[in-house]
């Protein structure tokens, strides 16, 4: 059965196609009697307005591109849900993509978003794509950076940002270990091309300096994956002397840290203490783990990003004035 057209609806309701359009878009004056006739015809014919035609007419696709390093990470899932819950009721749909911490793939996805004519982009960048983002922003596409900043624009950025206070959070998390008497600490960090990797490591060094210690911890630089957490623990346990505590600066790596410690037959915190930037749900399965963690708020961050997106799409705020939102998170213990 062929789809009904707007001309067929107009004929059935005995009105013009322009009148049908006004009723469906709720624009312009239409009497209640005519409006009811049009809506009855739409229902009877099961007419579905063309999304493509609507986007061409309104110069909007009603889609927002969301590019994150790993859409399966609960942290980024929480952010995405927060965005969706804000923009969804306004008629926007999200297109999700994972860059896999690969700057080249991220560049290709950004190009795809532009080709798809998305109305805005939310990005947790994998790094090294500053020129492309500046060009896209200059073309008029609203871009909201979430969780991560651009390397060349960490100060005075022209792009909207929703981030965490990574330096302060990592510093306070490290202090928990130092206050417990640990001075030999292993740090599981992410790549330096990513702002979270740079800032969180800076927070660790800041805390050590404040305690009068030489800021030279044992470091494993990974790529924010579970496997990297596993490899980091293996490296630390082979060191001489071994660290008495591990601080993992990403929740996925923290999961790998916990898995490998348990697999090695060690107990937390009796044999080795652990602190995580971000909650690890599996940590609750351990018996009395004493695990310190930064209680992140990804859903709220997503909501804030969604609010900024809507303000940009509606042009409520001039693009020359970037919007910044920094989340200050608390430390909890399992």
Short mmCIF file of N, CA and C in Angstrom, two decimals, residues 133-244:
data_model
loop_
_atom_site.label_atom_id
_atom_site.label_comp_id
_atom_site.label_asym_id
_atom_site.label_seq_id
_atom_site.Cartn_x
_atom_site.Cartn_y
_atom_site.Cartn_z
N UNK A 133 37.67 20.99 14.45
CA UNK A 133 36.59 21.49 15.29
C UNK A 133 36.44 23.00 15.17
N UNK A 134 37.54 23.70 15.07
CA UNK A 134 37.47 25.15 14.89
C UNK A 134 36.79 25.48 13.56
N UNK A 135 37.10 24.69 12.53
CA UNK A 135 36.48 24.93 11.23
C UNK A 135 34.98 24.65 11.28
N UNK A 136 34.59 23.54 11.90
CA UNK A 136 33.17 23.21 12.00
C UNK A 136 32.42 24.27 12.80
N UNK A 137 33.02 24.69 13.89
CA UNK A 137 32.38 25.72 14.71
C UNK A 137 32.24 27.01 13.92
N UNK A 138 33.27 27.34 13.14
CA UNK A 138 33.22 28.55 12.34
C UNK A 138 32.16 28.50 11.25
N UNK A 139 31.78 27.27 10.83
CA UNK A 139 30.74 27.13 9.79
C UNK A 139 29.34 27.31 10.36
N UNK A 140 29.25 27.43 11.69
CA UNK A 140 27.94 27.67 12.30
C UNK A 140 27.33 26.48 13.01
N UNK A 141 28.00 25.33 13.01
CA UNK A 141 27.48 24.16 13.71
C UNK A 141 27.79 24.29 15.20
N UNK A 142 26.79 24.33 16.07
CA UNK A 142 27.07 24.38 17.51
C UNK A 142 27.79 23.11 17.97
N UNK A 143 28.86 23.28 18.72
CA UNK A 143 29.63 22.14 19.24
C UNK A 143 29.76 22.31 20.75
N UNK A 144 29.41 21.28 21.48
CA UNK A 144 29.58 21.28 22.93
C UNK A 144 30.59 20.20 23.28
N UNK A 145 31.71 20.61 23.87
CA UNK A 145 32.70 19.66 24.35
C UNK A 145 32.25 19.14 25.71
N UNK A 146 32.26 17.82 25.87
CA UNK A 146 31.85 17.27 27.15
C UNK A 146 32.96 16.35 27.69
N UNK A 147 33.24 16.48 28.98
CA UNK A 147 34.23 15.69 29.69
C UNK A 147 35.66 16.10 29.36
N UNK A 148 35.94 16.44 28.08
CA UNK A 148 37.31 16.72 27.66
C UNK A 148 37.40 18.05 26.92
N UNK A 149 38.56 18.68 27.03
CA UNK A 149 38.81 19.96 26.38
C UNK A 149 39.73 19.76 25.18
N UNK A 150 39.82 20.80 24.35
CA UNK A 150 40.79 20.78 23.27
C UNK A 150 42.16 21.19 23.81
N UNK A 151 43.20 20.54 23.32
CA UNK A 151 44.54 20.81 23.83
C UNK A 151 44.97 22.25 23.60
N UNK A 152 44.69 22.77 22.41
CA UNK A 152 45.14 24.12 22.07
C UNK A 152 44.22 25.21 22.60
N UNK A 153 43.08 24.78 23.15
CA UNK A 153 42.10 25.78 23.57
C UNK A 153 41.65 25.57 25.02
N UNK A 154 42.52 25.04 25.86
CA UNK A 154 42.12 24.77 27.24
C UNK A 154 41.88 26.06 28.01
N UNK A 155 42.48 27.12 27.54
CA UNK A 155 42.20 28.44 28.12
C UNK A 155 41.69 29.32 27.00
N UNK A 156 40.61 30.01 27.27
CA UNK A 156 40.04 30.91 26.27
C UNK A 156 39.38 30.21 25.11
N UNK A 157 38.88 29.01 25.32
CA UNK A 157 38.22 28.28 24.24
C UNK A 157 36.96 28.99 23.77
N UNK A 158 36.71 28.95 22.46
CA UNK A 158 35.51 29.54 21.90
C UNK A 158 34.36 28.53 21.86
N UNK A 159 34.63 27.29 22.26
CA UNK A 159 33.60 26.26 22.22
C UNK A 159 32.99 26.08 23.61
N UNK A 160 31.72 25.76 23.63
CA UNK A 160 31.04 25.49 24.90
C UNK A 160 31.61 24.21 25.51
N UNK A 161 31.68 24.18 26.84
CA UNK A 161 32.29 23.03 27.51
C UNK A 161 31.50 22.64 28.75
N UNK A 162 31.36 21.34 28.95
CA UNK A 162 30.82 20.79 30.19
C UNK A 162 31.84 19.77 30.67
N UNK A 163 32.56 20.10 31.72
CA UNK A 163 33.66 19.25 32.17
C UNK A 163 33.64 19.09 33.68
N UNK A 164 34.59 18.29 34.16
CA UNK A 164 34.78 18.12 35.60
C UNK A 164 36.04 18.86 36.03
N UNK A 165 36.14 19.16 37.32
CA UNK A 165 37.36 19.75 37.85
C UNK A 165 38.34 18.60 38.09
N UNK A 166 39.04 18.22 37.04
CA UNK A 166 39.89 17.03 37.09
C UNK A 166 41.09 17.19 38.01
N UNK A 167 41.71 18.36 37.98
CA UNK A 167 42.90 18.56 38.80
C UNK A 167 42.54 18.47 40.29
N UNK A 168 41.50 19.19 40.68
CA UNK A 168 41.10 19.18 42.09
C UNK A 168 40.63 17.79 42.52
N UNK A 169 39.85 17.13 41.66
CA UNK A 169 39.33 15.81 42.01
C UNK A 169 40.45 14.80 42.19
N UNK A 170 41.39 14.76 41.25
CA UNK A 170 42.50 13.81 41.34
C UNK A 170 43.40 14.14 42.52
N UNK A 171 43.56 15.42 42.81
CA UNK A 171 44.39 15.83 43.95
C UNK A 171 43.77 15.36 45.26
N UNK A 172 42.47 15.57 45.43
CA UNK A 172 41.80 15.15 46.66
C UNK A 172 41.79 13.64 46.80
N UNK A 173 41.65 12.94 45.68
CA UNK A 173 41.64 11.48 45.69
C UNK A 173 43.02 10.95 46.11
N UNK A 174 44.07 11.57 45.59
CA UNK A 174 45.44 11.17 45.96
C UNK A 174 45.71 11.43 47.44
N UNK A 175 45.19 12.54 47.94
CA UNK A 175 45.40 12.88 49.35
C UNK A 175 44.83 11.80 50.27
N UNK A 176 43.74 11.16 49.84
CA UNK A 176 43.16 10.09 50.66
C UNK A 176 44.18 8.97 50.86
N UNK A 177 44.92 8.65 49.82
CA UNK A 177 45.93 7.60 49.92
C UNK A 177 47.12 8.07 50.74
N UNK A 178 47.53 9.31 50.52
CA UNK A 178 48.66 9.85 51.26
C UNK A 178 48.36 9.96 52.75
N UNK A 179 47.15 10.36 53.06
CA UNK A 179 46.76 10.48 54.47
C UNK A 179 46.71 9.12 55.16
N UNK A 180 46.52 8.07 54.36
CA UNK A 180 46.50 6.70 54.92
C UNK A 180 47.91 6.14 55.06
N UNK A 181 48.91 6.95 54.70
CA UNK A 181 50.29 6.53 54.90
C UNK A 181 51.00 5.97 53.68
N UNK A 182 50.36 6.01 52.54
CA UNK A 182 50.97 5.47 51.32
C UNK A 182 51.85 6.52 50.65
N UNK A 183 53.09 6.18 50.41
CA UNK A 183 54.00 7.10 49.72
C UNK A 183 54.51 6.50 48.41
N UNK A 184 54.42 5.19 48.27
CA UNK A 184 54.80 4.53 47.02
C UNK A 184 53.50 4.22 46.28
N UNK A 185 53.17 5.08 45.32
CA UNK A 185 51.87 5.00 44.64
C UNK A 185 52.06 4.73 43.16
N UNK A 186 51.27 3.79 42.65
CA UNK A 186 51.23 3.53 41.22
C UNK A 186 50.07 4.28 40.60
N UNK A 187 50.33 4.97 39.49
CA UNK A 187 49.30 5.78 38.83
C UNK A 187 48.95 5.16 37.49
N UNK A 188 47.68 4.84 37.30
CA UNK A 188 47.19 4.35 36.01
C UNK A 188 46.52 5.52 35.31
N UNK A 189 47.17 6.04 34.28
CA UNK A 189 46.69 7.25 33.63
C UNK A 189 46.35 6.99 32.17
N UNK A 190 45.62 7.93 31.58
CA UNK A 190 45.27 7.84 30.17
C UNK A 190 46.29 8.57 29.32
N UNK A 191 46.05 8.68 28.02
CA UNK A 191 46.99 9.33 27.11
C UNK A 191 47.08 10.83 27.35
N UNK A 192 48.27 11.38 27.18
CA UNK A 192 48.47 12.81 27.43
C UNK A 192 47.83 13.68 26.36
N UNK A 193 47.45 13.11 25.22
CA UNK A 193 46.79 13.92 24.19
C UNK A 193 45.38 14.32 24.61
N UNK A 194 44.86 13.67 25.64
CA UNK A 194 43.51 13.93 26.13
C UNK A 194 43.59 14.77 27.41
N UNK A 195 42.75 15.78 27.50
CA UNK A 195 42.84 16.71 28.63
C UNK A 195 42.64 16.02 29.98
N UNK A 196 41.77 15.00 30.03
CA UNK A 196 41.56 14.31 31.30
C UNK A 196 42.83 13.59 31.75
N UNK A 197 43.60 13.07 30.80
CA UNK A 197 44.86 12.44 31.14
C UNK A 197 45.85 13.46 31.70
N UNK A 198 45.95 14.61 31.06
CA UNK A 198 46.90 15.63 31.52
C UNK A 198 46.49 16.21 32.87
N UNK A 199 45.21 16.55 33.01
CA UNK A 199 44.76 17.26 34.20
C UNK A 199 44.75 16.35 35.43
N UNK A 200 44.28 15.14 35.27
CA UNK A 200 44.20 14.25 36.43
C UNK A 200 45.61 13.88 36.93
N UNK A 201 46.53 13.67 36.01
CA UNK A 201 47.90 13.39 36.44
C UNK A 201 48.50 14.61 37.14
N UNK A 202 48.18 15.80 36.65
CA UNK A 202 48.65 17.02 37.31
C UNK A 202 48.11 17.10 38.74
N UNK A 203 46.87 16.63 38.92
CA UNK A 203 46.28 16.62 40.26
C UNK A 203 47.00 15.69 41.21
N UNK A 204 47.45 14.54 40.69
CA UNK A 204 48.21 13.59 41.51
C UNK A 204 49.52 14.24 41.96
N UNK A 205 50.24 14.85 41.02
CA UNK A 205 51.52 15.48 41.34
C UNK A 205 51.33 16.63 42.33
N UNK A 206 50.24 17.37 42.18
CA UNK A 206 49.95 18.49 43.07
C UNK A 206 49.82 18.00 44.51
N UNK A 207 49.08 16.92 44.71
CA UNK A 207 48.89 16.38 46.06
C UNK A 207 50.22 15.90 46.65
N UNK A 208 51.04 15.26 45.85
CA UNK A 208 52.31 14.75 46.34
C UNK A 208 53.24 15.89 46.76
N UNK A 209 53.25 16.95 45.96
CA UNK A 209 54.08 18.11 46.30
C UNK A 209 53.61 18.74 47.61
N UNK A 210 52.29 18.83 47.77
CA UNK A 210 51.74 19.43 48.99
C UNK A 210 52.09 18.60 50.23
N UNK A 211 52.32 17.30 50.02
CA UNK A 211 52.72 16.43 51.14
C UNK A 211 54.23 16.40 51.33
N UNK A 212 54.93 17.20 50.54
CA UNK A 212 56.38 17.25 50.66
C UNK A 212 57.10 16.07 50.05
N UNK A 213 56.41 15.35 49.14
CA UNK A 213 57.02 14.18 48.51
C UNK A 213 57.57 14.54 47.13
N UNK A 214 58.54 13.77 46.71
CA UNK A 214 59.06 13.94 45.35
C UNK A 214 57.98 13.47 44.37
N UNK A 215 57.52 14.37 43.49
CA UNK A 215 56.42 14.01 42.58
C UNK A 215 56.92 13.12 41.43
N UNK A 216 57.24 11.90 41.78
CA UNK A 216 57.78 10.96 40.78
C UNK A 216 57.17 9.57 40.99
N UNK A 217 55.86 9.46 40.81
CA UNK A 217 55.22 8.16 41.06
C UNK A 217 55.51 7.17 39.94
N UNK A 218 55.22 5.90 40.21
CA UNK A 218 55.29 4.87 39.19
C UNK A 218 54.06 5.01 38.30
N UNK A 219 54.27 5.19 36.98
CA UNK A 219 53.15 5.53 36.09
C UNK A 219 53.00 4.49 34.97
N UNK A 220 51.73 4.17 34.68
CA UNK A 220 51.40 3.39 33.50
C UNK A 220 50.43 4.23 32.68
N UNK A 221 50.83 4.58 31.46
CA UNK A 221 49.96 5.37 30.58
C UNK A 221 49.22 4.44 29.64
N UNK A 222 47.93 4.34 29.84
CA UNK A 222 47.10 3.48 29.01
C UNK A 222 46.21 4.27 28.08
N UNK A 223 45.13 3.64 27.65
CA UNK A 223 44.22 4.27 26.69
C UNK A 223 42.78 4.14 27.17
N UNK A 224 42.59 4.24 28.49
CA UNK A 224 41.26 4.22 29.09
C UNK A 224 40.50 2.93 28.82
N UNK A 225 41.19 1.80 28.87
CA UNK A 225 40.53 0.51 28.63
C UNK A 225 40.72 -0.41 29.83
N UNK A 226 39.87 -1.43 29.92
CA UNK A 226 39.97 -2.43 30.98
C UNK A 226 41.32 -3.15 30.89
N UNK A 227 41.72 -3.50 29.67
CA UNK A 227 42.99 -4.21 29.48
C UNK A 227 44.17 -3.39 29.99
N UNK A 228 44.09 -2.07 29.83
CA UNK A 228 45.19 -1.23 30.31
C UNK A 228 45.28 -1.27 31.83
N UNK A 229 44.15 -1.36 32.51
CA UNK A 229 44.17 -1.49 33.96
C UNK A 229 44.82 -2.79 34.39
N UNK A 230 44.54 -3.85 33.65
CA UNK A 230 45.14 -5.16 33.94
C UNK A 230 46.65 -5.10 33.74
N UNK A 231 47.08 -4.53 32.60
CA UNK A 231 48.50 -4.43 32.31
C UNK A 231 49.23 -3.56 33.34
N UNK A 232 48.56 -2.51 33.81
CA UNK A 232 49.18 -1.62 34.78
C UNK A 232 49.48 -2.36 36.08
N UNK A 233 48.53 -3.15 36.56
CA UNK A 233 48.74 -3.90 37.80
C UNK A 233 49.89 -4.88 37.64
N UNK A 234 49.96 -5.55 36.51
CA UNK A 234 51.06 -6.49 36.27
C UNK A 234 52.41 -5.77 36.31
N UNK A 235 52.45 -4.58 35.75
CA UNK A 235 53.68 -3.79 35.78
C UNK A 235 54.03 -3.40 37.21
N UNK A 236 53.04 -2.96 37.97
CA UNK A 236 53.29 -2.50 39.33
C UNK A 236 53.75 -3.65 40.24
N UNK A 237 53.11 -4.82 40.08
CA UNK A 237 53.46 -5.95 40.94
C UNK A 237 54.86 -6.51 40.62
N UNK A 238 55.34 -6.19 39.42
CA UNK A 238 56.68 -6.65 39.04
C UNK A 238 57.76 -5.64 39.44
N UNK A 239 57.33 -4.48 39.93
CA UNK A 239 58.28 -3.42 40.29
C UNK A 239 58.95 -3.73 41.63
N UNK A 240 60.10 -3.13 41.84
CA UNK A 240 60.81 -3.28 43.10
C UNK A 240 61.33 -1.89 43.53
N UNK A 241 60.75 -1.31 44.59
CA UNK A 241 59.69 -1.89 45.43
C UNK A 241 58.32 -1.74 44.77
N UNK A 242 57.41 -2.60 45.18
CA UNK A 242 56.04 -2.52 44.67
C UNK A 242 55.31 -1.34 45.31
N UNK A 243 54.36 -0.75 44.61
CA UNK A 243 53.55 0.30 45.23
C UNK A 243 52.62 -0.30 46.27
N UNK A 244 52.34 0.46 47.31
CA UNK A 244 51.40 -0.01 48.33
C UNK A 244 49.98 0.47 48.02
#
